[in-house]
Amino acid sequence: MPTYICLMSFTSDGIKSIKDHPKRRDEARKAAEGMGLKVHHTYLTLGPHDLTVILEARNDEAAATFALASSMRGKISTLTMRAFDEGDADKLIGVLP
């Protein structure tokens, strides 16, 4: 399954209720699994984004659905990127003219 990196930022409502974050994170993981996604890691991060989530999804549509569903709650905003590991990147580069 393709890998995705989700950069997430707390909304003002999300940071006001930060103590509920562990519960929300567990709920989001269960929701992702229910959508057929596999969450590998969730990191609290410093810098322009508050959270980084590494996950696998069957396709871009499934990853986008997860990102939209996560944002709908109003606690985070998301930026989701498709990630290619070294092997996949080498294959892509290998077919260049």
Coordinates of N, CA and C in Angstrom, one line a residue:
M1 N 0.9 -1.2 0.0 CA 0.0 0.0 0.0 C 0.9 1.2 0.0
P2 N 0.5 2.3 -0.7 CA 1.2 3.5 -0.7 C 1.3 4.1 0.7
T3 N 2.4 4.9 0.9 CA 2.7 5.6 2.2 C 2.3 7.0 2.0
Y4 N 1.8 7.6 3.1 CA 1.4 9.0 3.1 C 1.9 9.7 4.4
I5 N 2.3 10.9 4.3 CA 2.7 11.7 5.4 C 1.7 12.8 5.6
C6 N 1.1 12.8 6.8 CA 0.1 13.9 7.1 C 0.7 14.8 8.1
L7 N 0.8 16.1 7.7 CA 1.2 17.1 8.6 C 0.0 17.8 9.1
M8 N -0.1 17.9 10.4 CA -1.4 18.4 11.0 C -1.1 19.5 11.9
S9 N -2.0 20.4 12.0 CA -1.8 21.6 12.9 C -3.1 21.7 13.7
F10 N -3.0 22.0 15.0 CA -4.1 22.1 15.9 C -4.8 23.4 15.5
T11 N -6.1 23.4 15.5 CA -6.9 24.6 15.4 C -7.0 25.3 16.7
S12 N -7.5 26.4 16.8 CA -7.6 27.1 18.2 C -8.5 26.2 19.1
D13 N -9.6 25.6 18.5 CA -10.4 24.7 19.3 C -9.6 23.4 19.7
G14 N -8.8 22.9 18.8 CA -8.0 21.8 19.2 C -7.0 22.0 20.3
I15 N -6.3 23.2 20.3 CA -5.3 23.5 21.3 C -6.0 23.8 22.6
K16 N -7.2 24.4 22.6 CA -7.9 24.6 23.8 C -8.3 23.3 24.6
S17 N -8.5 22.3 23.8 CA -8.9 21.0 24.4 C -7.7 20.0 24.2
I18 N -6.5 20.4 24.3 CA -5.3 19.6 24.1 C -5.3 18.4 25.0
K19 N -5.8 18.5 26.2 CA -5.8 17.4 27.1 C -6.6 16.2 26.6
D20 N -7.5 16.4 25.6 CA -8.3 15.4 25.0 C -7.6 14.7 23.8
H21 N -6.4 15.3 23.5 CA -5.7 14.8 22.3 C -5.4 13.3 22.3
P22 N -4.9 12.7 23.4 CA -4.7 11.2 23.4 C -5.9 10.4 23.0
K23 N -7.1 10.8 23.5 CA -8.3 10.2 23.2 C -8.7 10.4 21.7
R24 N -8.5 11.6 21.3 CA -8.9 11.9 19.8 C -7.9 11.1 18.9
R25 N -6.6 11.0 19.3 CA -5.7 10.3 18.5 C -6.1 8.8 18.4
D26 N -6.5 8.2 19.5 CA -6.9 6.8 19.5 C -8.1 6.6 18.7
E27 N -9.1 7.5 18.8 CA -10.3 7.5 18.0 C -10.0 7.6 16.5
A28 N -9.0 8.5 16.1 CA -8.6 8.7 14.7 C -8.0 7.4 14.2
R29 N -7.1 6.8 15.0 CA -6.5 5.6 14.6 C -7.5 4.5 14.3
K30 N -8.5 4.3 15.2 CA -9.5 3.3 15.0 C -10.4 3.7 13.7
A31 N -10.7 4.9 13.5 CA -11.4 5.3 12.3 C -10.6 5.0 11.1
A32 N -9.3 5.3 11.1 CA -8.4 5.0 10.0 C -8.4 3.5 9.7
E33 N -8.3 2.7 10.7 CA -8.3 1.2 10.5 C -9.7 0.8 9.9
G34 N -10.7 1.4 10.4 CA -12.1 1.1 9.8 C -12.2 1.5 8.4
M35 N -11.4 2.4 7.9 CA -11.4 2.8 6.5 C -10.4 2.0 5.7
G36 N -9.7 1.1 6.3 CA -8.7 0.3 5.6 C -7.3 0.8 5.6
L37 N -7.0 1.9 6.4 CA -5.7 2.5 6.5 C -5.0 1.9 7.6
K38 N -3.6 2.0 7.6 CA -2.8 1.5 8.6 C -1.9 2.7 9.1
V39 N -2.1 3.2 10.3 CA -1.3 4.2 10.9 C -0.1 3.6 11.5
H40 N 1.1 4.0 11.0 CA 2.3 3.5 11.5 C 2.9 4.3 12.7
H41 N 2.9 5.6 12.6 CA 3.4 6.4 13.7 C 2.7 7.7 13.7
T42 N 2.6 8.2 14.9 CA 2.1 9.6 15.2 C 3.0 10.3 16.0
Y43 N 3.5 11.5 15.6 CA 4.5 12.2 16.3 C 3.9 13.6 16.7
L44 N 4.2 14.1 17.9 CA 4.0 15.5 18.2 C 5.3 16.2 17.8
T45 N 5.2 17.2 17.0 CA 6.3 17.8 16.4 C 6.5 19.3 16.7
L46 N 7.7 19.8 16.6 CA 8.0 21.2 16.8 C 8.0 21.8 15.4
G47 N 7.8 23.1 15.2 CA 7.9 23.7 14.0 C 6.5 24.2 13.5
P48 N 6.3 24.3 12.1 CA 5.1 24.8 11.6 C 3.9 23.9 11.7
H49 N 4.1 22.6 12.0 CA 3.0 21.7 12.2 C 3.2 21.0 13.5
D50 N 2.0 20.7 14.1 CA 2.0 20.1 15.5 C 2.1 18.6 15.5
L51 N 1.6 18.0 14.5 CA 1.6 16.5 14.4 C 2.1 16.0 13.1
T52 N 2.8 14.9 13.1 CA 3.1 14.2 11.8 C 2.7 12.8 12.0
V53 N 1.9 12.3 11.0 CA 1.4 11.0 11.0 C 1.8 10.3 9.7
I54 N 2.4 9.1 9.9 CA 2.8 8.2 8.8 C 1.8 7.1 8.7
L55 N 1.2 7.0 7.5 CA 0.2 5.9 7.4 C 0.3 5.3 6.0
E56 N -0.4 4.2 5.8 CA -0.5 3.6 4.5 C -2.0 3.5 4.2
A57 N -2.3 3.8 2.9 CA -3.7 3.7 2.4 C -3.7 3.0 1.1
R58 N -4.8 2.4 0.7 CA -4.8 1.7 -0.6 C -4.7 2.6 -1.8
N59 N -5.0 3.9 -1.6 CA -4.9 4.8 -2.8 C -5.1 6.2 -2.3
D60 N -4.9 7.2 -3.2 CA -5.0 8.6 -2.9 C -6.4 9.0 -2.3
E61 N -7.4 8.4 -2.9 CA -8.8 8.7 -2.5 C -9.0 8.3 -1.0
A62 N -8.5 7.1 -0.6 CA -8.6 6.7 0.8 C -7.9 7.6 1.7
A63 N -6.7 8.0 1.3 CA -5.9 9.0 2.2 C -6.6 10.3 2.3
A64 N -7.2 10.8 1.2 CA -7.9 12.1 1.2 C -9.1 12.0 2.0
T65 N -9.8 10.9 1.9 CA -11.0 10.7 2.8 C -10.7 10.7 4.2
F66 N -9.6 10.1 4.6 CA -9.1 10.1 6.0 C -8.8 11.6 6.4
A67 N -8.1 12.3 5.6 CA -7.7 13.7 5.9 C -8.9 14.5 6.1
L68 N -9.9 14.4 5.2 CA -11.1 15.2 5.3 C -11.9 14.8 6.5
A69 N -12.0 13.5 6.8 CA -12.7 13.1 8.0 C -12.1 13.6 9.3
S70 N -10.7 13.6 9.3 CA -10.0 14.1 10.4 C -10.2 15.6 10.6
S71 N -10.2 16.3 9.5 CA -10.4 17.8 9.6 C -11.8 18.2 10.0
M72 N -12.8 17.4 9.6 CA -14.2 17.7 9.9 C -14.5 17.9 11.4
R73 N -13.7 17.3 12.2 CA -14.0 17.4 13.7 C -13.6 18.8 14.2
G74 N -12.9 19.6 13.4 CA -12.6 21.0 13.8 C -11.4 21.1 14.8
K75 N -10.7 20.1 15.0 CA -9.6 20.1 16.0 C -8.2 20.3 15.3
I76 N -8.1 19.9 14.0 CA -6.9 20.0 13.3 C -7.1 20.4 11.9
S77 N -6.1 20.9 11.2 CA -6.1 21.1 9.8 C -5.0 20.1 9.3
T78 N -5.1 19.7 8.0 CA -4.2 18.7 7.5 C -3.5 19.1 6.2
L79 N -2.4 18.5 6.0 CA -1.6 18.6 4.7 C -1.1 17.2 4.5
T80 N -1.6 16.5 3.5 CA -1.3 15.1 3.2 C -0.5 15.0 2.0
M81 N 0.6 14.3 2.1 CA 1.5 14.1 0.9 C 1.8 12.6 0.7
R82 N 1.8 12.2 -0.6 CA 2.2 10.9 -1.0 C 3.7 10.7 -0.8
A83 N 4.2 9.7 -0.2 CA 5.6 9.5 0.0 C 6.1 8.2 -0.7
F84 N 7.2 8.3 -1.4 CA 7.8 7.2 -2.1 C 9.1 6.8 -1.3
D85 N 9.2 5.5 -1.0 CA 10.4 5.1 -0.3 C 11.5 5.0 -1.3
E86 N 12.7 4.7 -0.8 CA 13.9 4.7 -1.7 C 13.8 3.8 -2.9
G87 N 13.2 2.6 -2.7 CA 13.0 1.6 -3.8 C 12.1 2.2 -4.8
D88 N 11.0 2.7 -4.4 CA 10.0 3.3 -5.4 C 10.6 4.5 -6.0
A89 N 11.3 5.4 -5.3 CA 12.0 6.5 -5.9 C 13.0 6.1 -6.9
D90 N 13.8 5.1 -6.7 CA 14.8 4.6 -7.6 C 14.1 4.1 -8.9
K91 N 12.9 3.4 -8.7 CA 12.2 2.9 -9.9 C 11.7 4.1 -10.8
L92 N 11.2 5.1 -10.1 CA 10.7 6.3 -10.8 C 11.9 7.0 -11.6
I93 N 13.0 7.1 -10.9 CA 14.2 7.8 -11.5 C 14.7 6.9 -12.6
G94 N 14.6 5.6 -12.4 CA 15.2 4.7 -13.4 C 14.5 4.7 -14.8
V95 N 13.3 5.2 -14.9 CA 12.6 5.2 -16.1 C 12.7 6.6 -16.8
L96 N 13.4 7.5 -16.2 CA 13.6 8.9 -16.8 C 14.4 8.8 -18.1
P97 N 14.1 9.6 -19.1 CA 14.9 9.5 -20.3 C 16.3 10.0 -20.1

